[in-house]
Amino acid sequence: SVKKVWFGLDVHKADFVGAYRAQGTDPVRLTDLRRMKVRKYSRDLERAEQFLDWIDSVVPPGCAVQVVMESTGSYSSQLAYWLTQLRPSLPISIVNPRQAKHYALQLGVRSKTDPIDARVMACYGAERQPSPNMKPASIYRELRSLIRCRHTLVEVSTKLKLQSQEVKREEHAAAMRLFLLEHQEKLIEQVDDQIKQIEDKMNQLVHSDPEVGRHVDLLDSIKGVGPIVSKGILGEMGDLRDYHRSRQCTCFAGMDPRLIQSGKYQGKTRLSKRGPKLVRQLLYMAATAALKSDNCFSRYYEKLLTKGKTSLAAIGAVMRKMLTVMRAILISGIPFDDSYESKKKNHPQRACA
């Protein structure tokens, strides 16, 4: 008996293609892909509603439904948002494109078209059964857009300042040097003013929600973590309490170790770096700032160095530890205590309680 039907979507800028496959059927074969029915829709709110009508017409009564699609940036997230608004009870999974690609290679799929990709996604859902994605609140989505916009402007400001220093070193005529410097200073002033406006908007947004404001204050209590880092982590990762385990949190950020070993060959252990790049950049800023003073993170860093770890590997471990501490603090609701580890060693039962 069919218990769940999986609808795979291949999403693009202008349209998306859907296909479906029942869970619990025979193993997937290439001949099965050709027989799977597909439909193509324009990527807008009205066509998303028509897609839901198609689901209702093909799914047997009493059968569960789940949608799975590749991550295509704002295209997939916007479509998922529309579907959630139209039907809040519909579970949606947005998976890493690399996983879908490897699954298609495993099936032996050689061609790549929109209908084939949709069919592969439906088979991927029916066989692998990915869990639904967490749905962050609107305040986290808005905070993410603001922090990314600020990050882009900071990069522009840095490039302009470097260009200004380069102009001062070039052998230009005095009039030309003055002309270039004046224009670059005006641009730098405008960009810095926009950065200030975005930071003010971030503060307003955070303080508009008492719970999010409390979370920012808790994260700010950690050594090395400032307002930009705390808001950036929440914007990119959402509520850290939604991650069931600390390992799940670090894997999302790409802070999990990637081992390489085959036979007698022992490769280097590196970070997977499969999560949002901005999260790792923010954690690196916080980790390097924490190492400048005496705290649990700097002591942990020195301990790793004495064990033979390189400086870069030790910083990566500090970044990972800092992210797990952030999650633990939000779960407990207690501000950061630098002496917690020493108290835990002296009074293990009290610390566990």
Coordinates of C-alpha atoms in Angstrom, one line a residue:
S1 CA 0.0 0.0 0.0
V2 CA 1.2 3.5 -0.8
K3 CA 1.9 5.6 2.4
K4 CA 3.4 8.7 0.9
V5 CA 3.8 10.3 -2.5
W6 CA 6.9 12.4 -3.2
F7 CA 6.8 15.3 -5.7
G8 CA 10.1 16.3 -7.1
L9 CA 10.6 19.8 -8.5
D10 CA 13.2 21.2 -10.8
V11 CA 13.1 25.0 -10.2
H12 CA 14.4 27.8 -12.5
K13 CA 14.0 31.5 -12.7
A14 CA 10.9 31.5 -14.9
D15 CA 9.3 28.1 -14.4
F16 CA 9.5 24.8 -12.5
V17 CA 8.8 21.2 -13.5
G18 CA 7.2 18.7 -11.2
A19 CA 7.1 14.9 -11.1
Y20 CA 5.9 12.3 -8.5
R21 CA 6.7 8.9 -7.3
A22 CA 5.1 6.8 -4.5
Q23 CA 7.2 5.7 -1.6
G24 CA 7.6 2.0 -0.9
T25 CA 7.4 0.9 -4.6
D26 CA 10.0 -1.2 -6.4
P27 CA 13.7 0.0 -6.6
V28 CA 14.2 2.8 -9.1
R29 CA 15.3 1.8 -12.6
L30 CA 16.0 3.9 -15.6
T31 CA 12.9 2.6 -17.3
D32 CA 10.8 4.0 -14.4
L33 CA 12.0 7.5 -15.2
R34 CA 10.5 7.5 -18.7
R35 CA 7.1 6.4 -17.4
M36 CA 6.8 9.1 -14.7
K37 CA 4.4 11.9 -15.5
V38 CA 5.6 15.5 -15.4
R39 CA 4.1 18.9 -15.6
K40 CA 5.6 22.3 -16.2
Y41 CA 4.4 25.6 -14.5
S42 CA 5.4 29.2 -14.5
R43 CA 7.2 30.2 -11.3
D44 CA 4.6 32.5 -9.8
L45 CA 2.0 32.4 -7.0
E46 CA -0.9 31.5 -9.3
R47 CA 0.9 28.6 -10.9
A48 CA 2.0 27.3 -7.5
E49 CA -1.6 27.1 -6.6
Q50 CA -2.3 25.1 -9.8
F51 CA 0.5 22.7 -8.8
L52 CA -1.2 22.1 -5.5
D53 CA -4.4 21.3 -7.4
W54 CA -2.5 18.7 -9.4
I55 CA -1.2 17.1 -6.2
D56 CA -4.8 16.8 -5.0
S57 CA -5.9 15.2 -8.3
V58 CA -3.3 12.4 -8.4
V59 CA -2.7 11.6 -4.7
P60 CA -5.1 8.9 -3.3
P61 CA -7.2 9.9 -0.3
G62 CA -5.5 9.5 3.1
C63 CA -2.0 9.4 1.5
A64 CA 0.7 11.7 2.8
V65 CA 2.5 14.1 0.5
Q66 CA 6.0 15.7 0.6
V67 CA 7.8 18.0 -1.8
V68 CA 11.5 17.8 -2.5
M69 CA 13.6 20.2 -4.6
E70 CA 17.2 21.2 -5.1
S71 CA 18.5 24.4 -3.6
T72 CA 18.6 27.1 -6.3
G73 CA 19.0 30.1 -4.1
S74 CA 16.1 32.6 -4.0
Y75 CA 14.2 30.7 -6.8
S76 CA 13.7 27.6 -4.7
S77 CA 13.2 29.4 -1.4
Q78 CA 10.6 31.7 -2.9
L79 CA 8.7 28.8 -4.4
A80 CA 8.8 27.0 -1.1
Y81 CA 7.6 30.1 0.7
W82 CA 4.6 30.3 -1.8
L83 CA 3.7 26.7 -1.3
T84 CA 3.9 27.1 2.5
Q85 CA 1.7 30.1 2.4
L86 CA -0.9 28.4 0.3
R87 CA -0.7 25.1 2.3
P88 CA 1.0 25.4 5.7
S89 CA 0.7 21.7 6.4
L90 CA 2.7 20.7 3.3
P91 CA 6.2 19.4 4.2
I92 CA 9.0 20.7 1.9
S93 CA 12.6 19.5 1.7
I94 CA 15.3 21.6 0.0
V95 CA 18.3 19.4 -0.5
N96 CA 21.9 20.1 -1.5
P97 CA 22.4 20.0 -5.3
R98 CA 25.5 17.9 -4.8
Q99 CA 23.4 15.1 -3.2
A100 CA 20.9 15.1 -6.0
K101 CA 23.7 15.0 -8.6
H102 CA 25.4 12.0 -7.0
Y103 CA 22.1 10.3 -6.8
A104 CA 21.5 10.8 -10.5
L105 CA 25.0 9.4 -11.3
Q106 CA 24.2 6.4 -9.1
L107 CA 21.1 5.7 -11.2
G108 CA 23.2 5.9 -14.3
V109 CA 21.3 8.9 -15.7
R110 CA 23.3 10.4 -18.6
S111 CA 21.1 13.1 -20.0
K112 CA 20.2 16.3 -18.1
T113 CA 16.9 17.9 -18.9
D114 CA 14.3 19.6 -16.7
P115 CA 11.8 16.7 -16.8
I116 CA 14.6 14.2 -16.0
D117 CA 15.8 16.3 -13.1
A118 CA 12.3 16.5 -11.7
R119 CA 11.9 12.7 -12.0
V120 CA 15.2 12.2 -10.3
M121 CA 14.2 14.4 -7.4
A122 CA 10.9 12.5 -7.0
C123 CA 12.8 9.2 -6.9
Y124 CA 15.4 10.7 -4.5
G125 CA 12.6 11.7 -2.1
A126 CA 10.9 8.3 -2.3
E127 CA 14.1 6.4 -1.7
R128 CA 16.1 8.6 0.6
Q129 CA 13.2 10.3 2.4
P130 CA 14.9 13.6 3.4
S131 CA 13.4 15.3 6.4
P132 CA 11.5 18.6 6.0
N133 CA 13.5 21.7 6.2
M134 CA 13.1 24.1 9.2
K135 CA 11.0 27.1 8.3
P136 CA 12.7 30.2 9.8
A137 CA 10.5 33.0 11.0
S138 CA 10.2 36.1 8.8
I139 CA 12.5 38.1 11.1
Y140 CA 15.4 35.7 10.5
R141 CA 14.9 35.9 6.7
E142 CA 14.9 39.7 6.9
L143 CA 17.9 39.7 9.1
R144 CA 19.7 37.4 6.7
S145 CA 19.0 39.8 3.8
L146 CA 20.3 42.7 5.8
I147 CA 23.5 41.0 6.9
R148 CA 24.3 39.9 3.4
C149 CA 23.7 43.4 2.0
R150 CA 26.0 44.8 4.7
H151 CA 28.6 42.2 3.9
T152 CA 28.6 43.2 0.2
L153 CA 28.9 46.9 1.1
V154 CA 31.8 46.2 3.5
E155 CA 33.6 44.4 0.7
V156 CA 33.0 47.4 -1.7
S157 CA 34.2 49.8 1.0
T158 CA 37.4 47.8 1.5
K159 CA 38.1 47.7 -2.2
L160 CA 37.7 51.4 -2.6
K161 CA 40.0 52.1 0.4
L162 CA 42.7 49.8 -1.2
Q163 CA 42.3 51.6 -4.5
S164 CA 42.7 54.9 -2.8
Q165 CA 45.9 53.8 -1.2
E166 CA 47.1 52.5 -4.6
V167 CA 46.4 55.9 -6.2
K168 CA 48.6 57.6 -3.5
R169 CA 51.4 55.3 -4.5
E170 CA 51.1 55.8 -8.3
E171 CA 53.1 58.4 -10.1
H172 CA 50.2 60.5 -11.2
A173 CA 50.1 64.2 -11.9
A174 CA 49.0 66.2 -8.8
A175 CA 45.7 67.3 -10.5
M176 CA 44.9 63.7 -11.5
R177 CA 45.8 62.3 -8.1
L178 CA 43.6 64.9 -6.4
F179 CA 40.7 64.2 -8.8
L180 CA 40.8 60.4 -8.2
L181 CA 41.2 60.7 -4.4
E182 CA 38.2 63.1 -4.1
H183 CA 35.9 60.8 -6.1
Q184 CA 37.0 57.8 -4.1
E185 CA 36.6 59.5 -0.8
K186 CA 33.0 60.5 -1.8
L187 CA 32.2 56.9 -2.8
I188 CA 33.7 55.6 0.4
E189 CA 31.7 58.1 2.5
Q190 CA 28.5 57.1 0.6
V191 CA 29.1 53.4 1.1
D192 CA 30.0 53.8 4.8
D193 CA 26.8 55.8 5.3
Q194 CA 24.7 53.0 3.7
I195 CA 26.4 50.5 6.0
K196 CA 25.5 52.6 9.0
Q197 CA 21.8 52.7 7.8
I198 CA 21.7 49.0 7.4
E199 CA 23.2 48.4 10.9
D200 CA 20.5 50.8 12.3
K201 CA 17.8 48.8 10.5
M202 CA 19.2 45.6 11.9
N203 CA 19.0 47.0 15.4
Q204 CA 15.4 48.1 14.9
L205 CA 14.5 44.7 13.5
V206 CA 16.1 42.8 16.4
H207 CA 14.5 44.9 19.1
S208 CA 11.1 44.6 17.4
D209 CA 11.1 41.0 18.7
P210 CA 11.8 40.6 22.4
E211 CA 12.9 36.9 22.0
V212 CA 15.3 37.6 19.2
G213 CA 16.7 40.6 21.1
R214 CA 17.3 38.4 24.1
H215 CA 19.1 35.9 21.9
V216 CA 21.4 38.6 20.5
D217 CA 22.2 39.8 24.1
L218 CA 23.0 36.2 25.1
L219 CA 25.3 35.7 22.1
D220 CA 27.0 39.1 22.8
S221 CA 28.0 37.8 26.2
I222 CA 30.4 35.3 24.6
K223 CA 34.0 36.4 24.4
G224 CA 34.9 37.6 20.9
V225 CA 31.3 37.8 19.7
G226 CA 30.0 41.3 18.9
P227 CA 26.6 42.6 17.6
I228 CA 27.4 42.0 13.9
V229 CA 28.5 38.4 14.5
S230 CA 25.5 37.5 16.7
K231 CA 23.0 39.0 14.3
G232 CA 24.8 37.5 11.3
I233 CA 24.8 34.0 12.8
L234 CA 21.1 34.2 13.7
G235 CA 20.3 35.6 10.2
E236 CA 22.1 32.9 8.4
M237 CA 21.3 29.9 10.6
G238 CA 18.0 31.0 12.2
D239 CA 17.1 29.9 15.8
L240 CA 20.0 27.7 16.9
R241 CA 17.6 25.9 19.3
D242 CA 15.9 24.3 16.3
Y243 CA 19.0 22.1 15.7
H244 CA 18.4 18.9 17.5
R245 CA 22.2 18.2 18.0
S246 CA 25.3 20.4 18.1
R247 CA 26.7 18.2 15.3
Q248 CA 23.8 19.1 13.1
C249 CA 24.5 22.8 13.8
T250 CA 28.2 22.5 12.9
C251 CA 27.5 20.5 9.8
F252 CA 25.0 23.1 8.5
A253 CA 27.8 25.7 8.9
G254 CA 30.4 23.5 7.1
M255 CA 32.4 23.2 10.3
D256 CA 32.4 19.4 10.4
P257 CA 35.8 17.6 9.6
R258 CA 36.3 15.9 6.3
L259 CA 38.5 12.8 6.5
I260 CA 40.5 11.5 3.6
Q261 CA 42.0 8.0 4.0
S262 CA 42.5 5.1 1.6
G263 CA 44.7 2.0 2.3
K264 CA 48.0 3.3 3.6
Y265 CA 47.3 6.8 2.5
Q266 CA 46.4 9.2 5.2
G267 CA 45.3 12.6 3.9
K268 CA 44.8 15.8 5.7
T269 CA 41.6 16.3 7.7
R270 CA 40.0 19.5 6.6
L271 CA 36.7 21.3 7.2
S272 CA 34.0 20.3 4.8
K273 CA 33.0 24.0 4.1
R274 CA 29.7 23.0 2.6
G275 CA 27.6 25.5 4.5
P276 CA 27.1 29.2 4.2
K277 CA 30.5 30.9 3.6
L278 CA 29.4 34.0 5.6
V279 CA 28.8 31.9 8.7
R280 CA 32.4 30.7 8.7
Q281 CA 33.7 34.3 8.0
L282 CA 31.8 35.6 11.1
L283 CA 33.0 32.7 13.3
Y284 CA 36.6 33.4 12.1
M285 CA 36.2 37.1 13.1
A286 CA 34.9 36.1 16.5
A287 CA 37.5 33.4 17.1
T288 CA 40.5 35.7 16.2
A289 CA 39.0 38.4 18.5
A290 CA 38.6 35.9 21.4
L291 CA 42.3 34.8 21.1
K292 CA 43.5 38.2 22.0
S293 CA 42.4 37.8 25.6
D294 CA 42.6 35.2 28.3
N295 CA 39.4 33.0 28.1
C296 CA 38.3 29.4 27.6
F297 CA 38.7 29.8 23.8
S298 CA 42.3 31.1 23.9
R299 CA 43.2 28.4 26.4
Y300 CA 41.7 25.8 24.2
Y301 CA 43.6 27.2 21.3
E302 CA 46.9 27.0 23.2
K303 CA 46.1 23.4 24.3
L304 CA 45.7 22.4 20.7
L305 CA 49.0 24.0 19.7
T306 CA 50.8 22.1 22.4
K307 CA 49.3 18.9 20.9
G308 CA 50.9 19.6 17.5
K309 CA 48.0 21.2 15.7
T310 CA 48.7 23.9 13.2
S311 CA 47.5 27.4 14.0
L312 CA 44.9 27.3 11.2
A313 CA 43.6 23.9 12.4
A314 CA 43.4 25.2 16.0
I315 CA 41.4 28.3 14.9
G316 CA 39.0 26.0 13.0
A317 CA 38.5 24.0 16.2
V318 CA 37.9 27.2 18.2
M319 CA 35.3 28.3 15.6
R320 CA 33.5 24.9 15.9
K321 CA 33.6 25.1 19.7
M322 CA 32.3 28.7 19.6
L323 CA 29.3 27.7 17.5
T324 CA 28.4 24.8 19.9
V325 CA 28.6 27.3 22.8
M326 CA 26.3 29.7 21.0
R327 CA 23.7 26.9 20.6
A328 CA 24.1 25.8 24.3
I329 CA 23.6 29.3 25.6
L330 CA 20.4 29.9 23.6
I331 CA 19.0 26.6 24.9
S332 CA 19.9 27.3 28.5
G333 CA 19.0 31.0 28.4
I334 CA 22.0 31.7 30.7
P335 CA 24.7 34.2 29.6
F336 CA 28.2 33.0 28.9
D337 CA 30.3 32.1 31.9
D338 CA 34.1 31.8 31.2
S339 CA 34.6 29.8 34.4
Y340 CA 32.0 27.2 33.5
E341 CA 34.5 24.5 32.5
S342 CA 36.5 24.9 35.7
K343 CA 33.3 24.7 37.8
K344 CA 32.3 21.5 35.9
K345 CA 35.6 19.9 36.7
N346 CA 35.4 20.8 40.4
H347 CA 31.7 20.0 40.8
P348 CA 30.6 17.6 38.1
Q349 CA 27.3 16.7 39.7
R350 CA 26.3 20.4 40.2
A351 CA 27.3 21.2 36.6
C352 CA 25.2 18.4 35.2
A353 CA 22.3 19.4 37.3

